[in-house]
XYZ file of C-alpha atoms in Angstrom:
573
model
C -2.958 -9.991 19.654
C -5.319 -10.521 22.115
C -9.422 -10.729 22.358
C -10.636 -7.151 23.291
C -11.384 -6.521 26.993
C -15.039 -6.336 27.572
C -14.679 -2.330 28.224
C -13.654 -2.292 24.487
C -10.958 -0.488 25.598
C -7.360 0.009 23.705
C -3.462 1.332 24.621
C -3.984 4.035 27.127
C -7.522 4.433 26.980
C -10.114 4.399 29.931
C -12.957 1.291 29.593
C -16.203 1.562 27.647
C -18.818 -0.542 29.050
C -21.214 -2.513 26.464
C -24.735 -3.960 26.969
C -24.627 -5.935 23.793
C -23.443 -6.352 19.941
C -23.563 -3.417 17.606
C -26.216 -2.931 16.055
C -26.574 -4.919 12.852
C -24.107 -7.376 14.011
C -20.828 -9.440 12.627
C -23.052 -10.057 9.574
C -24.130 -6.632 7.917
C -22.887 -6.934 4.101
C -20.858 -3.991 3.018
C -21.849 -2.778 -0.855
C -20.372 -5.365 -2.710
C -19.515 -3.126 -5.383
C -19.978 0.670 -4.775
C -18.974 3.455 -7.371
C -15.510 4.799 -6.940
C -14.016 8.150 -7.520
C -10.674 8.596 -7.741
C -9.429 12.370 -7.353
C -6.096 12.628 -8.871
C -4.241 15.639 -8.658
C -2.578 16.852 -12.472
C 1.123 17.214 -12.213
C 1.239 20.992 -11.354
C -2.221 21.613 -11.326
C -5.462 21.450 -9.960
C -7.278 19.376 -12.044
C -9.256 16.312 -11.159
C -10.671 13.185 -12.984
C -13.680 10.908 -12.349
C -12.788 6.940 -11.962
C -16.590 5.038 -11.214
C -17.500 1.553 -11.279
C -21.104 0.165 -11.667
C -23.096 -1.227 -8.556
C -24.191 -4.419 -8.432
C -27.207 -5.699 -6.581
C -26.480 -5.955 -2.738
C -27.937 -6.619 0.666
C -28.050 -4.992 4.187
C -29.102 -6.946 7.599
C -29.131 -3.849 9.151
C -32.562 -3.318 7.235
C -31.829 -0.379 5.821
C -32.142 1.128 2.774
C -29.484 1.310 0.142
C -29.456 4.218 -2.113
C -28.822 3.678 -5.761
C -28.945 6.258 -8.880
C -32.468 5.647 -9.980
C -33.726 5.440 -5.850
C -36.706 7.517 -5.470
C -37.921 8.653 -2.019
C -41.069 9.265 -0.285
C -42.533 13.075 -0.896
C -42.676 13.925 2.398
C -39.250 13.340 3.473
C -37.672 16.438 4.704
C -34.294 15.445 5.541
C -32.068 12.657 3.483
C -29.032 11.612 5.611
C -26.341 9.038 4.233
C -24.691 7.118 6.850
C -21.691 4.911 6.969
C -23.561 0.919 7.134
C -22.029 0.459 10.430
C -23.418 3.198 12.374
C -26.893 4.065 10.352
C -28.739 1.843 12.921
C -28.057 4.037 15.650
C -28.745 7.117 13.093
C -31.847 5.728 12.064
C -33.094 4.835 15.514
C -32.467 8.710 16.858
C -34.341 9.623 13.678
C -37.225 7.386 14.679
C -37.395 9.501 17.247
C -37.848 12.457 15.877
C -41.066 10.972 14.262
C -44.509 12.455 16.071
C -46.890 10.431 13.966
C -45.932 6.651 13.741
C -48.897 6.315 11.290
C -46.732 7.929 8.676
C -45.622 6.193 5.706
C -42.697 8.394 4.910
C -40.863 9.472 8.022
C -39.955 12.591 7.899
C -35.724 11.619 8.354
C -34.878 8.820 5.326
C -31.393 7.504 6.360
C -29.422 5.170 3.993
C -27.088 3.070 4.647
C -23.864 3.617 2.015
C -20.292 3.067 1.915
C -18.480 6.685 1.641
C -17.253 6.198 -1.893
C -20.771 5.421 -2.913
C -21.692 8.990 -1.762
C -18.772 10.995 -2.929
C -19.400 9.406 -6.355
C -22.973 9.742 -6.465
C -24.656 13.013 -8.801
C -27.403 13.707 -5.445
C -25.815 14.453 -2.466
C -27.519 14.215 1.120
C -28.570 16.436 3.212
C -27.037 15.223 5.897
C -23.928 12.630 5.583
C -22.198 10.274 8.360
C -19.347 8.517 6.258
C -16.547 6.770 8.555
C -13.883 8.901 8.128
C -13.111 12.770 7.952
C -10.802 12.337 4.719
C -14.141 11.222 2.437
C -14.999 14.835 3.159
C -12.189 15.988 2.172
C -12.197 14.061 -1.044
C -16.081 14.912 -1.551
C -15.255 18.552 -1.337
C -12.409 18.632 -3.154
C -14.522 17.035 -6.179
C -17.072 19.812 -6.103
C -18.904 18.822 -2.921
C -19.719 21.370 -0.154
C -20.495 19.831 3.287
C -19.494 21.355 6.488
C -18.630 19.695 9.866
C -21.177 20.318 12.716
C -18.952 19.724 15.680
C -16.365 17.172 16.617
C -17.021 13.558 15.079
C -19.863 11.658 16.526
C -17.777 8.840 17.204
C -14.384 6.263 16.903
C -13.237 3.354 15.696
C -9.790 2.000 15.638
C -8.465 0.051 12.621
C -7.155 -2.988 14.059
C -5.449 -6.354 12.512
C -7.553 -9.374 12.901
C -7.034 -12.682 12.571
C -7.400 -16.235 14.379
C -5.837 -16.770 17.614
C -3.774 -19.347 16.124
C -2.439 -16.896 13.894
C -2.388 -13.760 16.129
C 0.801 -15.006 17.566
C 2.992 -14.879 14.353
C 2.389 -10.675 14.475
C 1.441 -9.549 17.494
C 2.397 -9.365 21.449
C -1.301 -9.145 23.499
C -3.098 -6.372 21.774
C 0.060 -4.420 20.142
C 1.767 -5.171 16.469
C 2.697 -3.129 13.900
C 2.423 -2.922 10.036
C 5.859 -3.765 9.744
C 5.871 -6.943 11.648
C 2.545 -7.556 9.327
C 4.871 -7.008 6.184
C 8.140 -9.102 7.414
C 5.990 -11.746 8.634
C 3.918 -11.755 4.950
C 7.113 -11.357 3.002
C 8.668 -14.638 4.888
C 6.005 -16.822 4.214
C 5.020 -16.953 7.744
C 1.140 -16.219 7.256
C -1.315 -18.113 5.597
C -3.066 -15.251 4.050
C -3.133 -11.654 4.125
C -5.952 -9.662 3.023
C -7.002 -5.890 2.961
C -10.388 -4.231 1.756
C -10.301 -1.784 -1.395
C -8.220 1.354 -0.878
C -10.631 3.000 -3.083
C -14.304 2.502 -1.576
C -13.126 1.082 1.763
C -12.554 3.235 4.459
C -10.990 0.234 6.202
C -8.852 0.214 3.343
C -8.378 3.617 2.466
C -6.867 4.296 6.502
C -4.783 0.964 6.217
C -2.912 1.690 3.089
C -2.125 4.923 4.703
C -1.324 3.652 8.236
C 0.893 0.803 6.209
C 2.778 3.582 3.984
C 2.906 5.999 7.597
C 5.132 2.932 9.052
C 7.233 2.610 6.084
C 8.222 6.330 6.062
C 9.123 5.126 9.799
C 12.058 2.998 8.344
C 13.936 5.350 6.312
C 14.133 8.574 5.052
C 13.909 8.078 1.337
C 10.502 8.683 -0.050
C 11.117 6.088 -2.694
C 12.339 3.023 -0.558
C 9.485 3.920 2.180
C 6.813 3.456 -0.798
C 7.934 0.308 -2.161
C 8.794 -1.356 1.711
C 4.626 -0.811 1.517
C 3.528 -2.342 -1.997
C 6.305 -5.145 -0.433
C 3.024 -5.972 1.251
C 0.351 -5.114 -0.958
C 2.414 -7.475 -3.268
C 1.952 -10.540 -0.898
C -1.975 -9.866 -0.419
C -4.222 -12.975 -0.907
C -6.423 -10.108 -1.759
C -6.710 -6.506 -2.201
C -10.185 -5.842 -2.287
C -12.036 -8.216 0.285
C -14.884 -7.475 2.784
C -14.310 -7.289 6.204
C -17.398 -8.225 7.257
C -17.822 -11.046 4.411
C -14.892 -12.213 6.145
C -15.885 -12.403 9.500
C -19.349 -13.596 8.417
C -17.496 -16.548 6.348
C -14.660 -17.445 9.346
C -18.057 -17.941 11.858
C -20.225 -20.206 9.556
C -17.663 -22.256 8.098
C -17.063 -24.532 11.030
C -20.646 -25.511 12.093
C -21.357 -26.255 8.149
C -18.187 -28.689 7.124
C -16.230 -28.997 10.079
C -13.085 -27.049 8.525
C -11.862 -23.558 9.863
C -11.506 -20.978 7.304
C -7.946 -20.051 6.240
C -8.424 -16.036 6.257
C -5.274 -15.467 8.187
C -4.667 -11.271 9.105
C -6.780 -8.564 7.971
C -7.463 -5.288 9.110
C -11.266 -4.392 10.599
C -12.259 -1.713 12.915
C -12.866 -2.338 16.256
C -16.543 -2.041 16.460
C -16.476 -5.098 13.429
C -14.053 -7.242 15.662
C -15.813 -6.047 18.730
C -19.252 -7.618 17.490
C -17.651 -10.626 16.041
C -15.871 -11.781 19.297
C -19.356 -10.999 21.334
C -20.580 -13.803 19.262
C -18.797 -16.329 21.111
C -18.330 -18.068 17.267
C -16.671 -21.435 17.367
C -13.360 -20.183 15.694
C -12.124 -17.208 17.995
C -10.678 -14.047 16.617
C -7.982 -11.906 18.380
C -7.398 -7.702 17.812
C -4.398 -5.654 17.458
C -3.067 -2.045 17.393
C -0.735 -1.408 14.457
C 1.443 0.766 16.710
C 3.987 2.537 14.084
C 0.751 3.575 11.876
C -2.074 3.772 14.166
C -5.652 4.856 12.210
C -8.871 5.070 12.859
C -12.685 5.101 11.304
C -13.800 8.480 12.705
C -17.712 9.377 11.854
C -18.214 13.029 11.563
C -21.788 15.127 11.042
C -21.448 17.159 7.710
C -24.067 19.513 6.674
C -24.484 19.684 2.760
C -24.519 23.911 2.058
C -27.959 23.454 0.780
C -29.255 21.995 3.516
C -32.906 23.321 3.685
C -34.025 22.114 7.202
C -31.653 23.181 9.864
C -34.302 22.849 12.778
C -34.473 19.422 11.938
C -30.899 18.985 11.372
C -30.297 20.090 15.265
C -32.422 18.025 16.301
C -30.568 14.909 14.641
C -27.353 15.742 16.038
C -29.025 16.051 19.417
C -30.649 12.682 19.107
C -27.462 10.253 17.998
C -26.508 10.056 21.597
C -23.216 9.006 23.341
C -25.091 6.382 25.199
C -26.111 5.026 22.053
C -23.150 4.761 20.026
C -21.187 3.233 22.704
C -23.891 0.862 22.996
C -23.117 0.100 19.715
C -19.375 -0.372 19.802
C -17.979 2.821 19.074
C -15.847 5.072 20.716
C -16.775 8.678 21.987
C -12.683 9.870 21.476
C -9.945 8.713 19.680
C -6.922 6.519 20.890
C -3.683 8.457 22.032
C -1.397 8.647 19.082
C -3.736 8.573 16.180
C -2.358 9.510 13.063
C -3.887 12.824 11.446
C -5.176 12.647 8.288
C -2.983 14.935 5.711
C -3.840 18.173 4.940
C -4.676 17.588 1.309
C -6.577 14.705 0.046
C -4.544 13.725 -2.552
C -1.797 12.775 -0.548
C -4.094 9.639 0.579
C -5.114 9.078 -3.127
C -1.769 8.880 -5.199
C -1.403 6.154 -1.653
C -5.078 4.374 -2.196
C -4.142 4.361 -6.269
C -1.035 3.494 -6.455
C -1.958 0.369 -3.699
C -5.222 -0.702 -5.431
C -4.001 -0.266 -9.025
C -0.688 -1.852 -8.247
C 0.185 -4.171 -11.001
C 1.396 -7.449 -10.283
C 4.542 -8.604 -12.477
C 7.177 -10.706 -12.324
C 10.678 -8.627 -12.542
C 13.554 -10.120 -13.934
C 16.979 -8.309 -13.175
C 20.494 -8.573 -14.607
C 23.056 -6.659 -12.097
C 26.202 -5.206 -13.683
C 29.135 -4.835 -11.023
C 31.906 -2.530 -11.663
C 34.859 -4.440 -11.033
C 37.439 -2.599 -12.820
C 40.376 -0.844 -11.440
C 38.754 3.088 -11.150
C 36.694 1.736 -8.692
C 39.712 1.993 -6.058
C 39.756 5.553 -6.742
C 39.308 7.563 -3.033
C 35.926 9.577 -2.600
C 34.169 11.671 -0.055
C 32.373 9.199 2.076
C 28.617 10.153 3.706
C 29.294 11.593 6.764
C 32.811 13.432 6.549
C 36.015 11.114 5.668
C 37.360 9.369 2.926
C 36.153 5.644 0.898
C 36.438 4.588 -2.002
C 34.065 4.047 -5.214
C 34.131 0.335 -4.418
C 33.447 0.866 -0.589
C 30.657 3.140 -1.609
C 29.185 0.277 -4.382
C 29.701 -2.072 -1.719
C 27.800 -0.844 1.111
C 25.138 -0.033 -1.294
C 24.536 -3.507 -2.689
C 24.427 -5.281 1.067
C 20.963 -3.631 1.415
C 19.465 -3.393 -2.304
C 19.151 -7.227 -2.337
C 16.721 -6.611 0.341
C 14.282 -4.512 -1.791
C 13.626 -6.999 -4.251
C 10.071 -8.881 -3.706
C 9.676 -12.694 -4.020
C 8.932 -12.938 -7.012
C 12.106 -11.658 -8.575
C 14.544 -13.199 -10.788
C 18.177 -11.998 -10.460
C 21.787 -12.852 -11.587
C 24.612 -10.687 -10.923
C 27.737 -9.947 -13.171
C 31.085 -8.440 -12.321
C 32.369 -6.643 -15.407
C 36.173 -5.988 -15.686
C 39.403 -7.385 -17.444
C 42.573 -7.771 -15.299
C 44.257 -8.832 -18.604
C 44.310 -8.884 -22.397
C 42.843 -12.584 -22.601
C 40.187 -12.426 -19.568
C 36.409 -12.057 -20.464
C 34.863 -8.596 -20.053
C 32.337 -10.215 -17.395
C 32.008 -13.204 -14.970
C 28.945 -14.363 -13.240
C 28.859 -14.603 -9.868
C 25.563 -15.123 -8.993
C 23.405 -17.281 -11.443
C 20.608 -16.279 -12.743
C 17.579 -18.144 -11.004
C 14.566 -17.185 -8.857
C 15.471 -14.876 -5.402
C 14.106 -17.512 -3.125
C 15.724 -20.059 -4.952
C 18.630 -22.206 -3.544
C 22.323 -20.610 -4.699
C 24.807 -23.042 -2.955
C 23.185 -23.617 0.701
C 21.710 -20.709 1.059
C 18.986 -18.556 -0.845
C 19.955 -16.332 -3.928
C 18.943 -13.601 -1.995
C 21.343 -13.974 0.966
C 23.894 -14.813 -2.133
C 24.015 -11.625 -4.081
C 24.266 -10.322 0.203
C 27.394 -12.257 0.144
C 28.735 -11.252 -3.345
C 28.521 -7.533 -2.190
C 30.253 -8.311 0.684
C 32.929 -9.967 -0.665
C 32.986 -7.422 -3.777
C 36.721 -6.132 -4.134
C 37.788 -4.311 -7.654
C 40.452 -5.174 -8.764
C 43.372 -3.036 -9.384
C 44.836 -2.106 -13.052
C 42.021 -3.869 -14.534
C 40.399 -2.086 -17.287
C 36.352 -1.282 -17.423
C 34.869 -2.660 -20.568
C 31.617 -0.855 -19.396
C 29.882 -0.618 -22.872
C 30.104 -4.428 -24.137
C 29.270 -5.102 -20.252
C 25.951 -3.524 -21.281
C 25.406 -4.487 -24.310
C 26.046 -8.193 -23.272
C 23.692 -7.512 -20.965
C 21.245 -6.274 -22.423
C 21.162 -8.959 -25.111
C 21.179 -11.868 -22.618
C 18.002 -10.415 -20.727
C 16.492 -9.699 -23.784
C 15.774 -13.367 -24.670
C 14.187 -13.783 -21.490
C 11.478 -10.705 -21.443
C 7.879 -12.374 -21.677
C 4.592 -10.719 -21.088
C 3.653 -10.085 -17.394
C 7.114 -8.992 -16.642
C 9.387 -5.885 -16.163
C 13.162 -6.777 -17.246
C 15.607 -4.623 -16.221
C 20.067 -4.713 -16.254
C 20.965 -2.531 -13.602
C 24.582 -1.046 -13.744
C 26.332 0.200 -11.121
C 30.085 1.832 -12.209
C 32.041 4.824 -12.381
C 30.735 5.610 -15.969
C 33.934 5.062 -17.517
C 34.794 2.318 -20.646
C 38.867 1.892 -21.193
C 41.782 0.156 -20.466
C 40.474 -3.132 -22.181
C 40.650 -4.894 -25.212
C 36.826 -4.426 -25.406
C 36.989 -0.469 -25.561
C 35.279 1.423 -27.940
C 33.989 4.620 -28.282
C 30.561 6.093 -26.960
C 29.720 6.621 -30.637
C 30.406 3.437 -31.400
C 28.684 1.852 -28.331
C 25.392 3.938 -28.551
C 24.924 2.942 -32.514
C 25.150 -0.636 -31.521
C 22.597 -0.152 -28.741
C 20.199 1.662 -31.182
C 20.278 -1.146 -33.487
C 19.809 -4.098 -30.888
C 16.799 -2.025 -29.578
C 13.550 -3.850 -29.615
C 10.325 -2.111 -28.841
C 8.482 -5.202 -28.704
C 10.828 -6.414 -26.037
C 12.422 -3.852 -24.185
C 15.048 -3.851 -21.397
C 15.130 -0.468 -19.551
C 19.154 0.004 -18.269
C 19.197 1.958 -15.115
C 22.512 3.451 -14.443
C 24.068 4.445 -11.196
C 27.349 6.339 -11.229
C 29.952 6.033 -8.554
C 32.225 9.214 -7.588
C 32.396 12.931 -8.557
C 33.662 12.693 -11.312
C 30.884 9.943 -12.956
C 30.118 10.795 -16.646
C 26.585 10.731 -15.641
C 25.951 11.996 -19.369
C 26.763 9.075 -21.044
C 25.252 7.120 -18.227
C 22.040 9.116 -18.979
C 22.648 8.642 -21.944
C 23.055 5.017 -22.214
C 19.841 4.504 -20.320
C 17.723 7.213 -22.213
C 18.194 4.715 -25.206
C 16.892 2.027 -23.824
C 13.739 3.522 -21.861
C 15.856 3.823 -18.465
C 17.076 6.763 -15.901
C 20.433 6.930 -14.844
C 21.184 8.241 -11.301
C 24.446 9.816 -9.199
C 25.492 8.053 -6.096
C 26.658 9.657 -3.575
C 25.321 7.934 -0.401
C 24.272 3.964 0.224
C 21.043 4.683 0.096
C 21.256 5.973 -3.533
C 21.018 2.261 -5.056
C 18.032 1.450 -2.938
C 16.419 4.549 -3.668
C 16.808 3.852 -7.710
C 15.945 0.460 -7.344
C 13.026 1.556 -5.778
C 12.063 4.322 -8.581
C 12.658 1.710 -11.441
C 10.449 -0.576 -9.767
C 7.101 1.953 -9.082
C 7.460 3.012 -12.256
C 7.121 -0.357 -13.396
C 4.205 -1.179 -11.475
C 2.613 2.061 -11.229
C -0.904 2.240 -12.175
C -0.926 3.245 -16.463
């Protein structure tokens, strides 16, 4: 990370000169609590729903005023334009402009200054609306709206990571990072704090959940695993719905009034925020960087409502905001090389913004059942052309499932199988205990590593699959308490015989049914090993109990149903 050059400039991008702070400053308060609307596209449909929240009282340096239902406006306004807080100074000095009798009481351009979900959200639209990014039009439209671009956006703004130099080190080189060294550094314990405005109202927010879930997708090709690498970090957040510029405001007062720097650690801010903070020369300095592998921006564009009744006046607007003046103010006439596009539909960012802000924080407790039996030796197609084994398969699959589970996980791990008459159907190999907790010299995460590494079935032992489970599921059932998901995860070939513990799947699915307990349940997902995998009484087996059962065909299969269990878990109800 590193302070931004006084040109303002970023990766690849030729210097803007400045000639002060932006206008309103480091200290402008965003709308503490604007109205949200949430447009969530019906399973196979096009059908959309209304989320809101009620305002609360707020304030605005930028002297401004702040639109709320029951506003009423001066008669002889003509045009009503709602502007995103950080640029309606400039709007509303170009619209001072435009006024040829200062003796007026109502000017003939009103501009407010309102946070985009405010506006898509509110019943009266403007006339005239600046919001910081392109996709709130998208989302306004979508929900009944009908504005219209007039030419390219008036200006830029880069999302960037702040935090205090001290800090900037742990994630950044100069002025590059990236989400992902954000998320490994967050999921290590190496930052203080992480925090990230509200996906729903924010467009800080909004472009950061999607930059964060763009670097993901980076990592692997599974959908699944890509979307829970990102709630990895939304699930380490100090907070999910703070205030950028509360932030900044609080990290420059709080050394000149009790001597003790402000523990904020990273959080993401546009440029033209940062940009005003650092020209501040504040005791406690703050250094920028470019999220590289999900690189967003604030973009401000001029939309047009349909009905629109002064277009002369209109023109004139547009022709007023001036380049001069917005980079002036800290903005950017273009965007940075590499900028993400926004997607093509708007509720692609949504399901991202809802799943992020309504993410549900619970403890998950997990009980993993290991195949150990014999028919695990049995030769399959491996990924890729050549021949492994359902054990190699399992194998490589575990090594990089431990990985997916978040800190706050419980875990044991069992290996089911009886290499004679008298041995137990199961043996523990991992204890049961917290994931960052210490197995043996070494964390319990880097144990159940090792354990799938060293995993070897053994041959001409039988598979006493179904009392595996229903062990299983009995021992994790005393442990289920409110706030968290519990889960036994099986991985086998689907197969119970050869063992003194066989029964039949009759037999085995009337004992589940009667150990079920709604009030405490423990969903069994299923994975099935090999071609030939009964993956109906695997289905099954986990239908029963409230779980999915899944084929595995590939390593990634594991992670990719670990992943499922878990956003279904904490997916917003």
């Amino acid at each position: 990370m590193s302070e931004l050059p006084r040109g303002n400039q970023g990766p690849g991008d030729e210097p803007i000169t400045h000639h002060g702070p932006p206008g309103g400053g480091a200290g402008r308060v965003l709308l503490a609590a604007a109205i949200v609307v949430l447009l969530v596209a019906v399973a196979g449909g096009t059908t959309w729903w209304m989320y809101s929240r009620d305002p609360a009282p707020t304030s605005n340096t930028a002297g401004l005023p702040e639109r709320s239902p029951s506003a009423a406006t001066c008669a002889g306004v003509k045009l009503r334009v709602a502007a995103a807080p950080e640029i309606a100074p400039v709007v509303s000095a170009a619209a001072k402009t435009l006024d040829d009798d200062p003796a007026n009481t109502c000017d003939p351009i009103e501009v407010v200054a309102e946070e985009p979900g405010y506006t898509v959200a509110a019943a009266a639209k403007p006339d005239v609306w600046i919001p910081s990014s392109s996709a709130w039009l998208s989302i306004a439209n979508a929900g009944g709206a009908a504005f219209a671009t007039d030419g390219k956006p008036l200006a830029h703004s880069p999302i960037m990571l702040a935090a205090p130099a001290v800090v900037a080190k742990t994630i950044a080189k100069g002025d590059r990072t990236s989400w992902a060294q954000l998320t490994g550094a967050a999921a290590a314990g190496k930052l203080s704090a992480v925090t990230m405005p509200d996906a729903q109202y924010s467009t800080t927010g909004l472009l950061s959940v999607y930059g964060v879930n763009a670097a993901m997708a980076r990592t692997t090709p599974d959908a699944g695993i890509a979307q829970l690498r990102a709630l990895t970090l939304r699930s380490r957040l100090a907070d999910a719905t703070a205030d950028p510029t509360k932030l900044l405001a609080r990290v420059a007062e709080q050394w000149n009034t009790n001597g003790v720097v402000y523990d904020v650690g990273v959080f993401p801010t546009t440029e033209q925020q940062l940009r005003a903070y650092q020209q501040g020369k504040h005791t406690i300095p703050l250094q920028g960087a470019y999220p590289v592998d999900g690189q967003v921006e604030a973009d401000y564009p001029f939309a047009v409502a349909k009905n629109n009744q002064d277009v002369e006046l209109t023109a004139q607007l547009r022709a007023a905001i001036t380049r001069t003046s917005l980079t002036k103010a800290g903005f950017r006439p273009a965007s940075l090389p590499n900028t993400l596009p926004l997607p093509a539909k708007p509720r692609e960012l949504l399901a991202m913004s809802t799943m992020w802000s309504e993410y549900k924080s619970l403890s998950t407790q997990v009980l993993l059942l290991i195949d150990a039996s014999g028919s695990m030796n049995k030769k399959i197609a491996a990924p890729g052309g050549g021949t492994t084994t359902r054990a190699g398969l399992l194998r490589e699959s575990g090594r990089f499932a431990a990985e997916l589970f978040a800190e706050d996980t419980t875990v044991g791990m069992w290996f089911f199988g009886q290499p004679t008459p008298s041995s137990p159907p199961h043996k523990e190999v991992v204890s049961y205990g917290p994931i960052t907790a210490p197995v043996a010299g070494k964390t319990r995460r880097e144990a159940l590593a090792k354990a799938m590494i060293d995993y070897r079935a053994a041959d001409n032992s039988g598979t006493p699959l179904y009392k595996s489970v229903l062990d299983g599921v009995a021992e994790m059932r005393e442990k289920v308490s409110p706030g968290t998901v519990t889960l036994v995860v099986v991985l086998t070939d689907g197969e119970d015989g050869e063992s003194t513990f066989k029964m039949t799947q009759s037999q085995f699915m009337t004992k589940l049914a009667a150990e079920q307990d709604p009030s405490r349940p423990v969903p069994v997902l299923a994975l099935g090993y090999g071609p030939d995998v009964d993956m109906q009484a695997l289905t099954a087996m986990s239908e029963a109990t409230g779980g999915k059962a899944f084929p595995a065909t590939d390593p990634a299969d594991l992670s990719s149903a670990i992943a499922k269990a878990f956003l279904a878990a904490h997916a917003p109800r």
